[in-house]
């Protein structure tokens, strides 16, 4: 309700209160007492009108505040949704695959047995590796150990968008014997009836984001002589 309308409403209420004096007393007052009655009746009517107007304004303002709060909450939800969408769209995604056979690495002194794997960034922004780890274990997967600082993932930790690096190696621990598989591209580990697992984990960040991790686990398949990746779960995830 705007100011002119409110003023008219109050004046009308005052006149109605003044007119109520003669109706109450039955005569048109001309002396001072009856004039006081007129004025008092007008004041009472104005007070009642102001109270009614206050209640109406209070209800209106409360509705406005509730609407403003609802709009603010909706704006926060929209902003959070937009932020999450931007984060998911404009972040790096490192994937690890390609771990297959045990071979001798001809580039390493002593031709040490190793498993090669591939790392690729399929995100839209660069990935910066903070640390990487790998581990072989028997019977059940173990938490991986940090790779040597000389590993190529750590000496060159920045992966550009779409970059793929093949021939990344992780050495097998000492003490595992091998059966000659006929070529250097497939060594057969002498593990008897034990299961052999390989776990590789990479922690990295993006240009705008933090706390990303890729973890993959493979189990050695004796009949085929290859490592096979376990299904998605606690040991195979991307975040």
PDB file of C-alpha atoms in Angstrom:
ATOM      1  CA  UNK A   1       0.000   0.000   0.000  1.00  0.00           C
ATOM      2  CA  UNK A   2       1.570   3.343  -1.060  1.00  0.00           C
ATOM      3  CA  UNK A   3       1.771   6.529   1.117  1.00  0.00           C
ATOM      4  CA  UNK A   4      -1.123   8.577  -0.446  1.00  0.00           C
ATOM      5  CA  UNK A   5      -3.510   5.640  -0.133  1.00  0.00           C
ATOM      6  CA  UNK A   6      -2.447   5.083   3.480  1.00  0.00           C
ATOM      7  CA  UNK A   7      -3.012   8.789   4.284  1.00  0.00           C
ATOM      8  CA  UNK A   8      -6.514   8.717   2.789  1.00  0.00           C
ATOM      9  CA  UNK A   9      -7.249   5.564   4.764  1.00  0.00           C
ATOM     10  CA  UNK A  10      -6.206   7.207   8.077  1.00  0.00           C
ATOM     11  CA  UNK A  11      -8.128  10.445   7.401  1.00  0.00           C
ATOM     12  CA  UNK A  12     -11.253   8.481   6.529  1.00  0.00           C
ATOM     13  CA  UNK A  13     -10.918   6.471   9.716  1.00  0.00           C
ATOM     14  CA  UNK A  14     -10.562   9.683  11.746  1.00  0.00           C
ATOM     15  CA  UNK A  15     -13.715  11.230  10.225  1.00  0.00           C
ATOM     16  CA  UNK A  16     -15.625   8.019  10.838  1.00  0.00           C
ATOM     17  CA  UNK A  17     -14.516   8.131  14.459  1.00  0.00           C
ATOM     18  CA  UNK A  18     -15.586  11.773  14.789  1.00  0.00           C
ATOM     19  CA  UNK A  19     -18.988  11.009  13.288  1.00  0.00           C
ATOM     20  CA  UNK A  20     -19.440   8.109  15.703  1.00  0.00           C
ATOM     21  CA  UNK A  21     -19.724  10.558  18.620  1.00  0.00           C
ATOM     22  CA  UNK A  22     -23.184  11.900  17.660  1.00  0.00           C
ATOM     23  CA  UNK A  23     -24.393   8.387  16.851  1.00  0.00           C
ATOM     24  CA  UNK A  24     -23.388   7.220  20.297  1.00  0.00           C
ATOM     25  CA  UNK A  25     -24.914  10.158  22.156  1.00  0.00           C
ATOM     26  CA  UNK A  26     -27.913  10.524  19.814  1.00  0.00           C
ATOM     27  CA  UNK A  27     -27.473  14.294  19.358  1.00  0.00           C
ATOM     28  CA  UNK A  28     -25.137  16.525  17.472  1.00  0.00           C
ATOM     29  CA  UNK A  29     -22.725  17.742  20.112  1.00  0.00           C
ATOM     30  CA  UNK A  30     -21.922  21.422  20.404  1.00  0.00           C
ATOM     31  CA  UNK A  31     -20.395  21.775  23.833  1.00  0.00           C
ATOM     32  CA  UNK A  32     -16.774  21.084  24.838  1.00  0.00           C
ATOM     33  CA  UNK A  33     -17.433  17.655  26.359  1.00  0.00           C
ATOM     34  CA  UNK A  34     -19.106  16.368  23.240  1.00  0.00           C
ATOM     35  CA  UNK A  35     -16.403  17.895  21.066  1.00  0.00           C
ATOM     36  CA  UNK A  36     -13.864  16.005  23.180  1.00  0.00           C
ATOM     37  CA  UNK A  37     -15.889  12.864  22.611  1.00  0.00           C
ATOM     38  CA  UNK A  38     -15.715  13.456  18.876  1.00  0.00           C
ATOM     39  CA  UNK A  39     -11.981  13.893  18.965  1.00  0.00           C
ATOM     40  CA  UNK A  40     -11.451  10.873  21.230  1.00  0.00           C
ATOM     41  CA  UNK A  41     -13.592   8.703  18.976  1.00  0.00           C
ATOM     42  CA  UNK A  42     -11.528   9.848  16.014  1.00  0.00           C
ATOM     43  CA  UNK A  43      -8.284   9.020  17.824  1.00  0.00           C
ATOM     44  CA  UNK A  44      -9.556   5.552  18.702  1.00  0.00           C
ATOM     45  CA  UNK A  45     -10.587   4.912  15.123  1.00  0.00           C
ATOM     46  CA  UNK A  46      -7.207   6.117  13.825  1.00  0.00           C
ATOM     47  CA  UNK A  47      -5.393   3.887  16.339  1.00  0.00           C
ATOM     48  CA  UNK A  48      -7.409   0.877  15.236  1.00  0.00           C
ATOM     49  CA  UNK A  49      -6.756   1.718  11.594  1.00  0.00           C
ATOM     50  CA  UNK A  50      -3.040   2.077  12.255  1.00  0.00           C
ATOM     51  CA  UNK A  51      -2.985  -1.268  14.053  1.00  0.00           C
ATOM     52  CA  UNK A  52      -4.762  -2.937  11.134  1.00  0.00           C
ATOM     53  CA  UNK A  53      -2.380  -1.246   8.685  1.00  0.00           C
ATOM     54  CA  UNK A  54       0.636  -2.381  10.739  1.00  0.00           C
ATOM     55  CA  UNK A  55      -0.586  -5.967  10.767  1.00  0.00           C
ATOM     56  CA  UNK A  56      -1.120  -5.853   7.016  1.00  0.00           C
ATOM     57  CA  UNK A  57       2.350  -4.384   6.420  1.00  0.00           C
ATOM     58  CA  UNK A  58       3.937  -6.948   8.763  1.00  0.00           C
ATOM     59  CA  UNK A  59       2.283  -9.812   6.863  1.00  0.00           C
ATOM     60  CA  UNK A  60       3.352  -8.294   3.542  1.00  0.00           C
ATOM     61  CA  UNK A  61       6.958  -7.786   4.694  1.00  0.00           C
ATOM     62  CA  UNK A  62       7.167 -11.313   6.094  1.00  0.00           C
ATOM     63  CA  UNK A  63       6.015 -12.685   2.759  1.00  0.00           C
ATOM     64  CA  UNK A  64       8.613 -10.528   1.000  1.00  0.00           C
ATOM     65  CA  UNK A  65      11.393 -11.764   3.292  1.00  0.00           C
ATOM     66  CA  UNK A  66      10.379 -15.387   2.773  1.00  0.00           C
ATOM     67  CA  UNK A  67      10.328 -14.871  -0.987  1.00  0.00           C
ATOM     68  CA  UNK A  68      13.759 -13.201  -0.835  1.00  0.00           C
ATOM     69  CA  UNK A  69      15.164 -16.094   1.222  1.00  0.00           C
ATOM     70  CA  UNK A  70      13.760 -18.631  -1.206  1.00  0.00           C
ATOM     71  CA  UNK A  71      15.281 -16.711  -4.119  1.00  0.00           C
ATOM     72  CA  UNK A  72      18.662 -16.559  -2.335  1.00  0.00           C
ATOM     73  CA  UNK A  73      18.614 -20.311  -1.672  1.00  0.00           C
ATOM     74  CA  UNK A  74      17.710 -21.000  -5.296  1.00  0.00           C
ATOM     75  CA  UNK A  75      20.591 -18.756  -6.403  1.00  0.00           C
ATOM     76  CA  UNK A  76      23.002 -20.645  -4.126  1.00  0.00           C
ATOM     77  CA  UNK A  77      21.849 -23.992  -5.505  1.00  0.00           C
ATOM     78  CA  UNK A  78      22.227 -22.701  -9.061  1.00  0.00           C
ATOM     79  CA  UNK A  79      25.713 -21.336  -8.328  1.00  0.00           C
ATOM     80  CA  UNK A  80      26.827 -24.613  -6.712  1.00  0.00           C
ATOM     81  CA  UNK A  81      25.461 -26.607  -9.635  1.00  0.00           C
ATOM     82  CA  UNK A  82      27.278 -24.380 -12.105  1.00  0.00           C
ATOM     83  CA  UNK A  83      30.502 -24.658 -10.087  1.00  0.00           C
ATOM     84  CA  UNK A  84      30.287 -28.456  -9.962  1.00  0.00           C
ATOM     85  CA  UNK A  85      29.547 -28.638 -13.684  1.00  0.00           C
ATOM     86  CA  UNK A  86      32.541 -26.405 -14.436  1.00  0.00           C
ATOM     87  CA  UNK A  87      34.775 -28.516 -12.184  1.00  0.00           C
ATOM     88  CA  UNK A  88      33.723 -31.765 -13.862  1.00  0.00           C
ATOM     89  CA  UNK A  89      34.063 -30.287 -17.337  1.00  0.00           C
ATOM     90  CA  UNK A  90      37.281 -28.312 -16.933  1.00  0.00           C
ATOM     91  CA  UNK A  91      39.380 -30.824 -14.976  1.00  0.00           C
ATOM     92  CA  UNK A  92      41.976 -33.418 -16.009  1.00  0.00           C
ATOM     93  CA  UNK A  93      41.195 -37.137 -16.085  1.00  0.00           C
ATOM     94  CA  UNK A  94      44.173 -39.481 -15.872  1.00  0.00           C
ATOM     95  CA  UNK A  95      43.646 -43.095 -16.905  1.00  0.00           C
ATOM     96  CA  UNK A  96      46.022 -46.029 -16.423  1.00  0.00           C
ATOM     97  CA  UNK A  97      45.859 -49.058 -18.716  1.00  0.00           C
ATOM     98  CA  UNK A  98      47.982 -51.298 -20.912  1.00  0.00           C
ATOM     99  CA  UNK A  99      49.509 -53.445 -18.161  1.00  0.00           C
ATOM    100  CA  UNK A 100      49.741 -56.873 -19.781  1.00  0.00           C
ATOM    101  CA  UNK A 101      52.855 -59.089 -19.624  1.00  0.00           C
ATOM    102  CA  UNK A 102      56.052 -59.264 -17.630  1.00  0.00           C
ATOM    103  CA  UNK A 103      59.051 -58.464 -19.828  1.00  0.00           C
ATOM    104  CA  UNK A 104      62.705 -57.555 -19.611  1.00  0.00           C
ATOM    105  CA  UNK A 105      63.357 -53.858 -19.932  1.00  0.00           C
ATOM    106  CA  UNK A 106      66.244 -53.518 -22.341  1.00  0.00           C
ATOM    107  CA  UNK A 107      66.716 -49.877 -21.335  1.00  0.00           C
ATOM    108  CA  UNK A 108      67.524 -50.833 -17.747  1.00  0.00           C
ATOM    109  CA  UNK A 109      70.911 -52.134 -16.711  1.00  0.00           C
ATOM    110  CA  UNK A 110      70.705 -55.855 -16.062  1.00  0.00           C
ATOM    111  CA  UNK A 111      67.505 -56.229 -18.107  1.00  0.00           C
ATOM    112  CA  UNK A 112      65.376 -56.244 -14.971  1.00  0.00           C
ATOM    113  CA  UNK A 113      61.877 -57.725 -15.249  1.00  0.00           C
ATOM    114  CA  UNK A 114      59.126 -55.128 -15.385  1.00  0.00           C
ATOM    115  CA  UNK A 115      55.539 -54.517 -16.421  1.00  0.00           C
ATOM    116  CA  UNK A 116      54.797 -51.686 -18.804  1.00  0.00           C
ATOM    117  CA  UNK A 117      51.678 -49.580 -18.646  1.00  0.00           C
ATOM    118  CA  UNK A 118      50.218 -46.472 -20.238  1.00  0.00           C
ATOM    119  CA  UNK A 119      48.992 -43.200 -18.748  1.00  0.00           C
ATOM    120  CA  UNK A 120      46.708 -40.793 -20.639  1.00  0.00           C
ATOM    121  CA  UNK A 121      44.994 -37.512 -19.810  1.00  0.00           C
ATOM    122  CA  UNK A 122      41.518 -37.479 -21.342  1.00  0.00           C
ATOM    123  CA  UNK A 123      40.490 -34.252 -19.622  1.00  0.00           C
ATOM    124  CA  UNK A 124      40.345 -30.705 -21.001  1.00  0.00           C
ATOM    125  CA  UNK A 125      43.021 -29.223 -18.743  1.00  0.00           C
ATOM    126  CA  UNK A 126      46.578 -30.241 -17.809  1.00  0.00           C
ATOM    127  CA  UNK A 127      47.199 -32.728 -15.011  1.00  0.00           C
ATOM    128  CA  UNK A 128      50.080 -32.196 -12.589  1.00  0.00           C
ATOM    129  CA  UNK A 129      51.177 -35.396 -10.843  1.00  0.00           C
ATOM    130  CA  UNK A 130      51.852 -34.896  -7.136  1.00  0.00           C
ATOM    131  CA  UNK A 131      52.993 -38.457  -6.428  1.00  0.00           C
ATOM    132  CA  UNK A 132      52.676 -41.923  -7.940  1.00  0.00           C
ATOM    133  CA  UNK A 133      52.941 -45.371  -6.377  1.00  0.00           C
ATOM    134  CA  UNK A 134      52.999 -49.023  -7.450  1.00  0.00           C
ATOM    135  CA  UNK A 135      53.277 -52.422  -5.766  1.00  0.00           C
ATOM    136  CA  UNK A 136      53.328 -56.136  -6.546  1.00  0.00           C
ATOM    137  CA  UNK A 137      51.916 -58.453  -3.906  1.00  0.00           C
ATOM    138  CA  UNK A 138      50.871 -62.051  -3.379  1.00  0.00           C
ATOM    139  CA  UNK A 139      47.462 -63.414  -2.370  1.00  0.00           C
ATOM    140  CA  UNK A 140      45.837 -59.984  -1.948  1.00  0.00           C
ATOM    141  CA  UNK A 141      46.476 -56.444  -3.202  1.00  0.00           C
ATOM    142  CA  UNK A 142      48.688 -54.311  -0.969  1.00  0.00           C
ATOM    143  CA  UNK A 143      48.888 -50.548  -0.645  1.00  0.00           C
ATOM    144  CA  UNK A 144      51.318 -49.314  -3.307  1.00  0.00           C
ATOM    145  CA  UNK A 145      54.716 -47.818  -2.485  1.00  0.00           C
ATOM    146  CA  UNK A 146      55.942 -44.521  -3.880  1.00  0.00           C
ATOM    147  CA  UNK A 147      57.853 -44.784  -7.144  1.00  0.00           C
ATOM    148  CA  UNK A 148      61.470 -43.699  -7.350  1.00  0.00           C
ATOM    149  CA  UNK A 149      61.989 -39.989  -7.884  1.00  0.00           C
ATOM    150  CA  UNK A 150      63.767 -40.864 -11.152  1.00  0.00           C
ATOM    151  CA  UNK A 151      60.611 -42.366 -12.627  1.00  0.00           C
ATOM    152  CA  UNK A 152      59.464 -40.494 -15.732  1.00  0.00           C
ATOM    153  CA  UNK A 153      56.040 -39.791 -14.196  1.00  0.00           C
ATOM    154  CA  UNK A 154      57.770 -37.749 -11.507  1.00  0.00           C
ATOM    155  CA  UNK A 155      60.598 -36.194 -13.485  1.00  0.00           C
ATOM    156  CA  UNK A 156      58.063 -34.909 -16.040  1.00  0.00           C
ATOM    157  CA  UNK A 157      54.841 -34.617 -14.011  1.00  0.00           C
ATOM    158  CA  UNK A 158      52.756 -32.367 -16.288  1.00  0.00           C
ATOM    159  CA  UNK A 159      50.311 -34.129 -18.650  1.00  0.00           C
ATOM    160  CA  UNK A 160      48.780 -31.916 -21.290  1.00  0.00           C
ATOM    161  CA  UNK A 161      45.166 -32.417 -22.443  1.00  0.00           C
ATOM    162  CA  UNK A 162      44.993 -35.497 -24.660  1.00  0.00           C
ATOM    163  CA  UNK A 163      48.585 -36.524 -23.892  1.00  0.00           C
ATOM    164  CA  UNK A 164      49.331 -40.271 -23.858  1.00  0.00           C
ATOM    165  CA  UNK A 165      52.551 -41.793 -22.524  1.00  0.00           C
ATOM    166  CA  UNK A 166      53.295 -45.400 -23.312  1.00  0.00           C
ATOM    167  CA  UNK A 167      56.064 -47.694 -22.061  1.00  0.00           C
ATOM    168  CA  UNK A 168      55.869 -46.576 -18.439  1.00  0.00           C
ATOM    169  CA  UNK A 169      57.568 -49.274 -16.342  1.00  0.00           C
ATOM    170  CA  UNK A 170      57.225 -50.656 -12.857  1.00  0.00           C
ATOM    171  CA  UNK A 171      59.904 -53.139 -11.780  1.00  0.00           C
ATOM    172  CA  UNK A 172      59.113 -56.458 -10.180  1.00  0.00           C
ATOM    173  CA  UNK A 173      60.551 -57.010  -6.686  1.00  0.00           C
ATOM    174  CA  UNK A 174      63.635 -59.111  -6.203  1.00  0.00           C
ATOM    175  CA  UNK A 175      63.145 -62.709  -5.183  1.00  0.00           C
ATOM    176  CA  UNK A 176      60.613 -63.680  -7.847  1.00  0.00           C
ATOM    177  CA  UNK A 177      61.903 -66.404 -10.118  1.00  0.00           C
ATOM    178  CA  UNK A 178      60.971 -66.628 -13.792  1.00  0.00           C
ATOM    179  CA  UNK A 179      60.432 -69.342 -16.342  1.00  0.00           C
ATOM    180  CA  UNK A 180      61.638 -68.497 -19.784  1.00  0.00           C
ATOM    181  CA  UNK A 181      58.600 -67.879 -21.963  1.00  0.00           C
ATOM    182  CA  UNK A 182      60.549 -68.013 -25.196  1.00  0.00           C
ATOM    183  CA  UNK A 183      61.020 -64.241 -25.689  1.00  0.00           C
ATOM    184  CA  UNK A 184      61.760 -61.090 -23.723  1.00  0.00           C
ATOM    185  CA  UNK A 185      58.191 -59.849 -24.196  1.00  0.00           C
ATOM    186  CA  UNK A 186      56.725 -62.516 -21.921  1.00  0.00           C
ATOM    187  CA  UNK A 187      58.406 -63.793 -18.785  1.00  0.00           C
ATOM    188  CA  UNK A 188      56.473 -66.341 -16.740  1.00  0.00           C
ATOM    189  CA  UNK A 189      56.795 -65.770 -12.985  1.00  0.00           C
ATOM    190  CA  UNK A 190      57.435 -68.804 -10.823  1.00  0.00           C
ATOM    191  CA  UNK A 191      54.686 -68.100  -8.297  1.00  0.00           C
ATOM    192  CA  UNK A 192      53.406 -71.646  -7.808  1.00  0.00           C
ATOM    193  CA  UNK A 193      49.719 -71.478  -6.857  1.00  0.00           C
ATOM    194  CA  UNK A 194      49.859 -67.957  -5.480  1.00  0.00           C
ATOM    195  CA  UNK A 195      47.975 -65.025  -6.933  1.00  0.00           C
ATOM    196  CA  UNK A 196      50.079 -62.074  -8.071  1.00  0.00           C
ATOM    197  CA  UNK A 197      48.582 -58.580  -7.984  1.00  0.00           C
ATOM    198  CA  UNK A 198      49.754 -55.238  -9.330  1.00  0.00           C
ATOM    199  CA  UNK A 199      48.392 -51.933  -7.982  1.00  0.00           C
ATOM    200  CA  UNK A 200      49.234 -48.534  -9.498  1.00  0.00           C
ATOM    201  CA  UNK A 201      48.017 -45.253  -7.999  1.00  0.00           C
ATOM    202  CA  UNK A 202      48.510 -41.677  -9.200  1.00  0.00           C
ATOM    203  CA  UNK A 203      47.568 -38.569  -7.215  1.00  0.00           C
ATOM    204  CA  UNK A 204      47.339 -35.368  -9.216  1.00  0.00           C
ATOM    205  CA  UNK A 205      45.771 -31.944  -9.457  1.00  0.00           C
ATOM    206  CA  UNK A 206      44.456 -29.729 -12.222  1.00  0.00           C
ATOM    207  CA  UNK A 207      44.878 -26.079 -13.108  1.00  0.00           C
ATOM    208  CA  UNK A 208      41.714 -25.197 -11.133  1.00  0.00           C
ATOM    209  CA  UNK A 209      41.085 -28.298  -9.027  1.00  0.00           C
ATOM    210  CA  UNK A 210      42.759 -30.434  -6.354  1.00  0.00           C
ATOM    211  CA  UNK A 211      42.580 -33.904  -4.851  1.00  0.00           C
ATOM    212  CA  UNK A 212      42.285 -36.153  -7.928  1.00  0.00           C
ATOM    213  CA  UNK A 213      43.331 -39.796  -7.833  1.00  0.00           C
ATOM    214  CA  UNK A 214      43.400 -42.753 -10.206  1.00  0.00           C
ATOM    215  CA  UNK A 215      43.876 -46.238  -8.769  1.00  0.00           C
ATOM    216  CA  UNK A 216      44.027 -49.470 -10.800  1.00  0.00           C
ATOM    217  CA  UNK A 217      44.578 -53.095  -9.845  1.00  0.00           C
ATOM    218  CA  UNK A 218      45.445 -56.124 -12.003  1.00  0.00           C
ATOM    219  CA  UNK A 219      45.715 -59.833 -11.212  1.00  0.00           C
ATOM    220  CA  UNK A 220      48.118 -62.106 -13.050  1.00  0.00           C
ATOM    221  CA  UNK A 221      46.394 -64.804 -15.081  1.00  0.00           C
ATOM    222  CA  UNK A 222      48.650 -67.882 -15.231  1.00  0.00           C
ATOM    223  CA  UNK A 223      47.026 -69.624 -18.232  1.00  0.00           C
ATOM    224  CA  UNK A 224      47.380 -66.598 -20.517  1.00  0.00           C
ATOM    225  CA  UNK A 225      50.510 -65.113 -18.949  1.00  0.00           C
ATOM    226  CA  UNK A 226      48.842 -61.666 -18.854  1.00  0.00           C
ATOM    227  CA  UNK A 227      47.642 -59.280 -16.184  1.00  0.00           C
ATOM    228  CA  UNK A 228      43.901 -58.703 -16.234  1.00  0.00           C
ATOM    229  CA  UNK A 229      42.298 -55.663 -14.630  1.00  0.00           C
ATOM    230  CA  UNK A 230      39.843 -56.301 -11.837  1.00  0.00           C
ATOM    231  CA  UNK A 231      36.343 -54.870 -12.082  1.00  0.00           C
ATOM    232  CA  UNK A 232      35.409 -51.421 -10.822  1.00  0.00           C
ATOM    233  CA  UNK A 233      35.324 -51.199  -7.078  1.00  0.00           C
ATOM    234  CA  UNK A 234      37.486 -50.366  -4.106  1.00  0.00           C
ATOM    235  CA  UNK A 235      40.708 -50.980  -6.067  1.00  0.00           C
ATOM    236  CA  UNK A 236      39.756 -49.502  -9.428  1.00  0.00           C
ATOM    237  CA  UNK A 237      38.423 -45.955  -9.294  1.00  0.00           C
ATOM    238  CA  UNK A 238      38.812 -42.427 -10.575  1.00  0.00           C
ATOM    239  CA  UNK A 239      38.113 -39.316  -8.524  1.00  0.00           C
TER     240      UNK A 239
END
